[in-house]
Amino acid sequence: MLSTEKRYHTNAIGIEPFDKSYGLGYQVNHADWSPFPRVNDLRQTFLDRPYDIDVERLRLVTESYQKHQSCSRKLQCAYAFENVLLNTKLYIYDEDLIVGEIAAPAKAAPIYPEFSVNWIIDEIRHSPFEEREHDKFFIRNDKDRQEILDLCQWWKGKTIDDHLQASLDKDQLKGSEVGEKIFQTNLYHYAGVGHLAIDYAKLMKVGYVGLIKEAKEHLAALSKRDPEWASKRDFYLAAIIMHEAARTYIKRYAKLAEKMAQTEPDKKRKTELKQIAANCYQIADGTPKTFWQALQLFNIATTLIQVESNGHSISYGRMDQWLYPYYEADMKKKSLTKKQALELLEVEYVKMNNPTKLKDKGSMAVRNGRGFGGESLTIGGVDREGNDATNDLTMLMLEGSVHTRMMNPWICVRMHEKTPYELKTKVVQCIRAGYGHPKLYNDAPAIKAMMRKGMTLEEARDYCVVGCVELSLPGKEYGWHDAAYVNTAKMMEMVLNGGRSFNTGKQLGPDTGNLAEYKSFDEVLASVDKQFEYWTDQMCSSLNIIDSLHRQLKPLPYVSLFFSDCMDSGKDLTEGGAKYNGIGPQASGTATCADSLSSIKQLVFEDHYCTGAELLKAIKDNWEGHDILYAMVNSSKVHHYGNDDDYADDLFKYMFECYCRHITGRKNLRGGDFRPGVYSVNANVAMGMNTHASADGRKKGEAISDNMGPVHTDAGSHDICGPTALVNSLAKVDHSLATNGTLMNLRFPEDAVAGVQGRDDLLNFIDSYIAKGPMHVQFNIMSSKTMRAAQKHPENYKDMLVRVAGYSAYFVELGKPLQKDLIQRTELHF
Amino acid sequence: MSKDGIVFDIQRFTIHDGPGLRTELFLKGCPLRCQWCSNPESWKPRIQWGAYPSKCISLEKCGLCTAACPVKGVLNFTDGKLTSIDNSKGVDYSACAEACPSDAIKQWGKSMSVAECMAVIRKDKDYYQRSGGGITVSGGESLMQSDFVAELFEACQAEDIQTCCETTFYTKWRNVEKVLPNTDLWISDLKQMDTKIHRKYTGGGNELILENLRKLADLNQRLILRIPVIPNVNDDPVNIKATADFILNDLHGRVETLQLLSFMRLGVEKYKALNIPYGMEGVHFDRKEFQAHVEQIADYFNQRGIHCLVGTKDKEVEAVKKN
Ligand code: SF4
């Protein structure tokens, strides 16, 4: 078993009576975040490794497709997956306790030619990955480079991307990523879909062997009278091949660990390697018996989903719930201590960062980062009966997070009225550590949203978060979340300008009027409605085409078998085999639209401060030469969203509901429907770059508003009444209408949350937030580092408030010396 | 009869002046003139206007303020931008502020009824109740408008909203008495025990203040005291000892917390906007050394049995982390 040296200073935190401390469970005397030297080492090794591109998956998959050209697509997929698992190199890293990667060394990105290759060839030739400004990747040598080019060449014409280009009509193309980027469907145009959480509880209970047995029974029971017999047969056959391959792959790891143990000089490590081997044998041939084995099975099952497809946000479900029985059993048997459990969790956390994904330039712009992205780990919340579900693992999982402080896992804490004080306190402690985790989800609106998707109350209570903020039902939902990024500011441009682009002057959408001619504000709103209808038509029909191509070209039998409804129906996820099916495109720039409408309503139609033609001209001229109007729309004299002011908040609500209305209820090909999300993550910046000036006082190229947040333009922040007012504004919309999620970032200075009182203030603030009903919140706690960055790039930190006893000011507006003083002061505070 | 207040700012989500999450009303007018004051716009009891040159478009491209101004030649422009407004001439600049499209003219002070204030206060009631917060009136000297505060606090209490009064106590006891029945917590300064020095830096002696504090302590009211620690003004051992003696002897130690607020160069931009010279311009010191000094002062008070913090917040959590 694990070593437990005395110098570890962890006091694991529980809600059990034996431990009443709510801190983060670490005291200092060690240089790194984690009290476990092993974890710090693994973390450091991870950080030091390069971001390589690995050719092996591409090679093995291509080889298999070439060999199996005549069988059904499902079987082709199965053989390719099998070929990878039987032949890929294996890696067991020093000090690691859990094995399994995504068919590439840690941190190296494999290639998934099934989805697209044109951009790979093009970028290697013309804008090499090594020379990117950010998100660089490195091809190891020229031989690899040539091999990638040659192999990709074979795939030309065979990928989803190729088929898609041929299937979209000109109206769809002009609005999409290849056109004006009014909506961007990049992610699933060029890569896999992901965004799911499997039923880990079932997997743990029956193991690979159990799933294979069940599939075989279904296969045997198939009737030839069933018109879908062949397709179902191929599904089961493919899934069985793949799950058998997984078992073989696990045993390959077992053997490697055994071999390494034989030559390992260090006694302690030797024992660990032997245990790794034993764990692997156990889960290959049966079900996990210990906490460690459960984590091992979890790691293999999850990474293999990422070998099958490069869809991102393969999330971990309610991990504190499904993993708990193993923790509890080991604890009761006294074969595990909290310290050991925590170390194992932290080792796995670091490991979750290993998978990386090479993305095309366009996708990178809307969703940067070299990880897959969005792998959420949900904890807390209520159980299926509505009782609080917090347990010791909930606490340990938060602690592991603050000890590792990496991108993954992205911890999501479900909050509700009865969330225990101990958990809330620990959540606040983590938030105050300032590394951006965890994000908080609000059970009440989230459960309501799940029920809007047709789920029962019990099911709805079992939701988890996948990706950034999307709600999903583990093992039952294939939600196609994150399906497209919608630039609503561009749609608003069509409203102002008769369906024409400001950038090119070209007619893009229908002419529904223009700002110079509208006679009333109602006419403006009617025009908004028509443009939104037209563009959501284009986008949703495009997404249905992409969806059908995934079904046709890249079924997913491996991951489908983890979904009971696929197992029962013989239908792959891409065929609508899941119980709940969705497509969730998300809107960006809602506040940009709302404040634009506010300017128009107030200045043109109510105050007659200017005419519609004048405002239109000013926007067309990018506000140049219109200083007075520019100042006015950005001033506190115009109503702006985010100030608890009904005038502007009603317009935000109108835009929010307008988008949701145009998405909700549209049918998709998998028997489900479309679900709106209102968030941009950070795509609002790239979207703003190719968006002309807007009526809210934004200049050309500036970011459009982010997520559910208020407008910030170069001229200043539009929300000026502080966080309570902002939250009150935010709470005026019914978040559950956005069944694909909403996102809210709030930023606080460290000073505001310092000390016992600061902790309690933040905690109480969160309590009020949850009670008021927004769906999600994530906090940004400003550090001195941030302040220094703000000094360098004040343009990015306009909204940063500093508060010192009865005085408040925008940091960037203060003189340099005071800024310096504040920075020093804050450092002294912490 | 209902009396309006002259309010110069309402800040929601304040966390430093009293417990929990609060809304803070800043009332205009103050009898003292502390040189380190960070809110010089609060001094005059009447409405004033300030200029924010960085926001001004320019006289040439805009000039709407001058066009709207009832008196010519009172708006001062430098390099084409509005740099200051002369408040000494008794001109009403509201038309200028109204005309300015860019928030470059800020009006400090607005006449507000209790009902209008309550409409804003009520919006965050939920936050107060969950956090044990409420409202704080500050200033300026809040008790210069004691009738207004008394009525406002009564309205708050009627709606179950906790009240805190931040005052210099440089006021007649009868003003305190008006507010007293509906005040849950008091916050006040002990700037300097030597009345001569007090007068030198604040423009007034401390006798009235100390007397009011004694009366308050006798009535066993909840009180937080603060020392704005200013280098070479009140951070010497003599004053610190005298302060401790006063708290222990005259106030019977009835102070919930003594907060030491280290001097910061706050409000400079407001002095500029108001065209008032900044009294602390010449004060230079090493922040780290000074902060250490302030910590020592806190230690001294704590040793003498007075619960003392540097800043407004307890640092217990950080202390745990460091042990
Ligand atoms: S109205 Fe405002 S922006 Fe225009 S010149 Fe006057 S101060 Fe400047």
Short mmCIF file of N, CA and C in Angstrom, two decimals, chain A residues 349-441:
data_model
loop_
_atom_site.label_atom_id
_atom_site.label_comp_id
_atom_site.label_asym_id
_atom_site.label_seq_id
_atom_site.Cartn_x
_atom_site.Cartn_y
_atom_site.Cartn_z
N TYR A 349 -5.67 13.44 -10.21
CA TYR A 349 -5.93 14.82 -10.68
C TYR A 349 -4.82 15.27 -11.62
N VAL A 350 -3.58 15.05 -11.20
CA VAL A 350 -2.47 15.48 -12.05
C VAL A 350 -2.56 14.75 -13.39
N LYS A 351 -2.87 13.48 -13.29
CA LYS A 351 -2.95 12.65 -14.48
C LYS A 351 -4.03 13.12 -15.45
N MET A 352 -5.10 13.65 -14.90
CA MET A 352 -6.20 14.12 -15.75
C MET A 352 -5.75 15.23 -16.69
N ASN A 353 -4.59 15.81 -16.40
CA ASN A 353 -4.09 16.89 -17.25
C ASN A 353 -3.29 16.39 -18.45
N ASN A 354 -2.94 15.10 -18.43
CA ASN A 354 -2.09 14.57 -19.49
C ASN A 354 -2.66 14.71 -20.90
N PRO A 355 -3.95 14.41 -21.09
CA PRO A 355 -4.46 14.48 -22.47
C PRO A 355 -4.41 15.90 -23.04
N THR A 356 -3.85 16.02 -24.22
CA THR A 356 -3.87 17.32 -24.89
C THR A 356 -4.45 17.13 -26.28
N LYS A 357 -4.88 18.22 -26.85
CA LYS A 357 -5.59 18.13 -28.12
C LYS A 357 -5.09 19.21 -29.07
N LEU A 358 -4.71 18.78 -30.23
CA LEU A 358 -4.29 19.72 -31.27
C LEU A 358 -5.55 20.22 -31.97
N LYS A 359 -5.73 21.54 -31.94
CA LYS A 359 -6.94 22.10 -32.56
C LYS A 359 -6.56 22.98 -33.74
N ASP A 360 -7.50 23.13 -34.65
CA ASP A 360 -7.27 24.02 -35.79
C ASP A 360 -7.26 25.47 -35.30
N LYS A 361 -6.68 26.30 -36.12
CA LYS A 361 -6.55 27.72 -35.75
C LYS A 361 -7.88 28.36 -35.36
N GLY A 362 -8.90 28.07 -36.15
CA GLY A 362 -10.21 28.70 -35.93
C GLY A 362 -10.80 28.29 -34.59
N SER A 363 -10.74 27.00 -34.28
CA SER A 363 -11.29 26.53 -33.01
C SER A 363 -10.48 27.09 -31.85
N MET A 364 -9.18 27.18 -32.08
CA MET A 364 -8.31 27.70 -31.04
C MET A 364 -8.71 29.13 -30.67
N ALA A 365 -9.15 29.87 -31.70
CA ALA A 365 -9.52 31.26 -31.43
C ALA A 365 -10.74 31.35 -30.53
N VAL A 366 -11.71 30.45 -30.72
CA VAL A 366 -12.88 30.53 -29.84
C VAL A 366 -12.67 29.76 -28.54
N ARG A 367 -11.69 28.87 -28.53
CA ARG A 367 -11.57 28.05 -27.34
C ARG A 367 -10.11 27.69 -27.14
N ASN A 368 -9.33 28.62 -26.65
CA ASN A 368 -7.90 28.33 -26.59
C ASN A 368 -7.55 27.45 -25.40
N GLY A 369 -6.32 27.01 -25.36
CA GLY A 369 -5.90 26.06 -24.34
C GLY A 369 -5.52 24.76 -25.04
N ARG A 370 -4.48 24.11 -24.51
CA ARG A 370 -3.98 22.92 -25.18
C ARG A 370 -4.55 21.62 -24.62
N GLY A 371 -5.24 21.73 -23.51
CA GLY A 371 -5.91 20.54 -23.00
C GLY A 371 -7.12 20.26 -23.86
N PHE A 372 -7.81 19.16 -23.59
CA PHE A 372 -9.06 18.93 -24.30
C PHE A 372 -10.03 20.06 -23.93
N GLY A 373 -10.10 20.35 -22.63
CA GLY A 373 -10.93 21.46 -22.17
C GLY A 373 -12.23 21.02 -21.55
N GLY A 374 -12.51 21.63 -20.42
CA GLY A 374 -13.85 21.47 -19.84
C GLY A 374 -14.17 20.17 -19.15
N GLU A 375 -13.15 19.42 -18.72
CA GLU A 375 -13.45 18.17 -18.02
C GLU A 375 -13.88 18.50 -16.60
N SER A 376 -15.17 18.42 -16.38
CA SER A 376 -15.71 18.83 -15.09
C SER A 376 -15.88 17.66 -14.15
N LEU A 377 -15.65 17.96 -12.90
CA LEU A 377 -15.84 16.96 -11.85
C LEU A 377 -16.87 17.56 -10.89
N THR A 378 -18.03 16.95 -10.85
CA THR A 378 -19.13 17.53 -10.07
C THR A 378 -19.19 16.91 -8.68
N ILE A 379 -19.33 17.76 -7.68
CA ILE A 379 -19.47 17.27 -6.31
C ILE A 379 -20.60 18.02 -5.60
N GLY A 380 -21.04 17.45 -4.50
CA GLY A 380 -22.06 18.13 -3.69
C GLY A 380 -23.46 17.99 -4.28
N GLY A 381 -24.33 18.91 -3.88
CA GLY A 381 -25.70 18.90 -4.39
C GLY A 381 -26.62 17.96 -3.64
N VAL A 382 -27.80 17.79 -4.20
CA VAL A 382 -28.77 16.89 -3.55
C VAL A 382 -28.75 15.52 -4.21
N ASP A 383 -29.22 14.53 -3.49
CA ASP A 383 -29.32 13.19 -4.08
C ASP A 383 -30.68 13.06 -4.79
N ARG A 384 -30.95 11.87 -5.27
CA ARG A 384 -32.18 11.68 -6.06
C ARG A 384 -33.44 11.94 -5.25
N GLU A 385 -33.31 11.85 -3.92
CA GLU A 385 -34.48 12.10 -3.06
C GLU A 385 -34.55 13.56 -2.62
N GLY A 386 -33.55 14.33 -2.96
CA GLY A 386 -33.58 15.74 -2.59
C GLY A 386 -32.82 16.06 -1.31
N ASN A 387 -32.17 15.06 -0.71
CA ASN A 387 -31.38 15.33 0.50
C ASN A 387 -29.95 15.72 0.13
N ASP A 388 -29.32 16.41 1.03
CA ASP A 388 -27.94 16.81 0.75
C ASP A 388 -27.05 15.58 0.58
N ALA A 389 -26.19 15.64 -0.42
CA ALA A 389 -25.39 14.45 -0.75
C ALA A 389 -23.93 14.57 -0.33
N THR A 390 -23.58 15.63 0.38
CA THR A 390 -22.17 15.83 0.75
C THR A 390 -21.63 14.65 1.55
N ASN A 391 -20.44 14.23 1.22
CA ASN A 391 -19.78 13.19 2.02
C ASN A 391 -18.30 13.53 2.15
N ASP A 392 -17.56 12.66 2.77
CA ASP A 392 -16.15 12.94 2.99
C ASP A 392 -15.36 13.14 1.70
N LEU A 393 -15.76 12.43 0.66
CA LEU A 393 -15.04 12.58 -0.60
C LEU A 393 -15.25 13.98 -1.19
N THR A 394 -16.43 14.53 -0.95
CA THR A 394 -16.70 15.88 -1.43
C THR A 394 -15.60 16.81 -0.92
N MET A 395 -15.33 16.65 0.37
CA MET A 395 -14.33 17.49 1.02
C MET A 395 -12.93 17.18 0.48
N LEU A 396 -12.62 15.90 0.39
CA LEU A 396 -11.29 15.51 -0.07
C LEU A 396 -11.05 15.98 -1.51
N MET A 397 -12.09 15.94 -2.30
CA MET A 397 -11.93 16.33 -3.70
C MET A 397 -11.64 17.81 -3.85
N LEU A 398 -12.21 18.61 -2.97
CA LEU A 398 -11.89 20.04 -2.97
C LEU A 398 -10.46 20.26 -2.52
N GLU A 399 -10.09 19.51 -1.51
CA GLU A 399 -8.73 19.65 -1.00
C GLU A 399 -7.70 19.28 -2.05
N GLY A 400 -7.96 18.16 -2.73
CA GLY A 400 -7.05 17.74 -3.79
C GLY A 400 -6.92 18.83 -4.84
N SER A 401 -8.00 19.51 -5.09
CA SER A 401 -8.00 20.56 -6.09
C SER A 401 -7.07 21.70 -5.70
N VAL A 402 -7.17 22.11 -4.44
CA VAL A 402 -6.35 23.24 -4.02
C VAL A 402 -4.88 22.81 -3.86
N HIS A 403 -4.66 21.52 -3.71
CA HIS A 403 -3.28 21.03 -3.60
C HIS A 403 -2.61 20.87 -4.96
N THR A 404 -3.42 20.73 -6.00
CA THR A 404 -2.82 20.51 -7.32
C THR A 404 -2.90 21.78 -8.19
N ARG A 405 -4.00 22.51 -8.08
CA ARG A 405 -4.14 23.79 -8.79
C ARG A 405 -3.77 23.71 -10.25
N MET A 406 -4.40 22.81 -10.96
CA MET A 406 -4.13 22.71 -12.39
C MET A 406 -5.42 22.96 -13.15
N MET A 407 -5.34 22.93 -14.46
CA MET A 407 -6.54 23.14 -15.27
C MET A 407 -7.59 22.07 -14.95
N ASN A 408 -7.13 20.86 -14.87
CA ASN A 408 -8.04 19.74 -14.60
C ASN A 408 -7.79 19.17 -13.22
N PRO A 409 -8.79 18.55 -12.64
CA PRO A 409 -10.19 18.58 -13.07
C PRO A 409 -10.81 19.91 -12.72
N TRP A 410 -11.82 20.25 -13.48
CA TRP A 410 -12.50 21.51 -13.23
C TRP A 410 -13.62 21.22 -12.23
N ILE A 411 -13.34 21.55 -10.98
CA ILE A 411 -14.28 21.17 -9.93
C ILE A 411 -15.52 22.04 -9.97
N CYS A 412 -16.65 21.38 -9.94
CA CYS A 412 -17.93 22.09 -9.90
C CYS A 412 -18.66 21.68 -8.63
N VAL A 413 -18.97 22.62 -7.79
CA VAL A 413 -19.71 22.29 -6.58
C VAL A 413 -21.17 22.66 -6.77
N ARG A 414 -22.00 21.68 -6.61
CA ARG A 414 -23.45 21.94 -6.68
C ARG A 414 -23.90 22.50 -5.34
N MET A 415 -24.59 23.65 -5.39
CA MET A 415 -25.02 24.31 -4.15
C MET A 415 -26.54 24.26 -4.06
N HIS A 416 -27.01 24.17 -2.87
CA HIS A 416 -28.45 24.25 -2.67
C HIS A 416 -28.71 24.79 -1.28
N GLU A 417 -29.97 24.94 -0.94
CA GLU A 417 -30.33 25.57 0.33
C GLU A 417 -29.69 24.89 1.53
N LYS A 418 -29.56 23.58 1.46
CA LYS A 418 -29.07 22.88 2.64
C LYS A 418 -27.61 22.44 2.52
N THR A 419 -26.88 23.03 1.64
CA THR A 419 -25.45 22.73 1.56
C THR A 419 -24.83 23.00 2.93
N PRO A 420 -24.13 22.01 3.50
CA PRO A 420 -23.63 22.21 4.86
C PRO A 420 -22.62 23.35 4.95
N TYR A 421 -22.63 23.99 6.08
CA TYR A 421 -21.74 25.11 6.34
C TYR A 421 -20.28 24.71 6.12
N GLU A 422 -19.94 23.50 6.53
CA GLU A 422 -18.56 23.03 6.40
C GLU A 422 -18.13 23.03 4.93
N LEU A 423 -19.02 22.57 4.07
CA LEU A 423 -18.68 22.52 2.65
C LEU A 423 -18.57 23.93 2.07
N LYS A 424 -19.53 24.77 2.44
CA LYS A 424 -19.49 26.13 1.92
C LYS A 424 -18.20 26.83 2.34
N THR A 425 -17.83 26.61 3.59
CA THR A 425 -16.62 27.24 4.08
C THR A 425 -15.41 26.77 3.28
N LYS A 426 -15.36 25.49 3.03
CA LYS A 426 -14.21 24.98 2.29
C LYS A 426 -14.22 25.50 0.85
N VAL A 427 -15.39 25.60 0.29
CA VAL A 427 -15.52 26.16 -1.06
C VAL A 427 -14.94 27.58 -1.08
N VAL A 428 -15.33 28.35 -0.09
CA VAL A 428 -14.86 29.73 -0.03
C VAL A 428 -13.34 29.77 0.16
N GLN A 429 -12.83 28.86 0.96
CA GLN A 429 -11.38 28.81 1.15
C GLN A 429 -10.67 28.55 -0.18
N CYS A 430 -11.23 27.63 -0.95
CA CYS A 430 -10.63 27.33 -2.26
C CYS A 430 -10.70 28.55 -3.16
N ILE A 431 -11.87 29.18 -3.20
CA ILE A 431 -12.04 30.35 -4.06
C ILE A 431 -11.02 31.41 -3.67
N ARG A 432 -10.84 31.57 -2.36
CA ARG A 432 -9.91 32.61 -1.90
C ARG A 432 -8.47 32.30 -2.23
N ALA A 433 -8.18 31.02 -2.46
CA ALA A 433 -6.81 30.69 -2.84
C ALA A 433 -6.49 31.29 -4.21
N GLY A 434 -7.54 31.67 -4.94
CA GLY A 434 -7.33 32.50 -6.14
C GLY A 434 -6.87 31.77 -7.38
N TYR A 435 -7.09 30.47 -7.47
CA TYR A 435 -6.66 29.76 -8.68
C TYR A 435 -7.83 29.48 -9.62
N GLY A 436 -8.97 30.08 -9.33
CA GLY A 436 -10.07 30.02 -10.30
C GLY A 436 -11.05 28.87 -10.12
N HIS A 437 -10.76 27.92 -9.27
CA HIS A 437 -11.69 26.82 -9.00
C HIS A 437 -12.24 27.02 -7.60
N PRO A 438 -13.30 26.43 -7.22
CA PRO A 438 -14.23 25.70 -8.07
C PRO A 438 -15.26 26.64 -8.67
N LYS A 439 -16.00 26.13 -9.63
CA LYS A 439 -17.17 26.87 -10.10
C LYS A 439 -18.37 26.36 -9.32
N LEU A 440 -19.35 27.21 -9.15
CA LEU A 440 -20.51 26.82 -8.36
C LEU A 440 -21.74 26.71 -9.26
N TYR A 441 -22.52 25.70 -8.99
CA TYR A 441 -23.76 25.52 -9.72
C TYR A 441 -24.92 25.52 -8.76
#
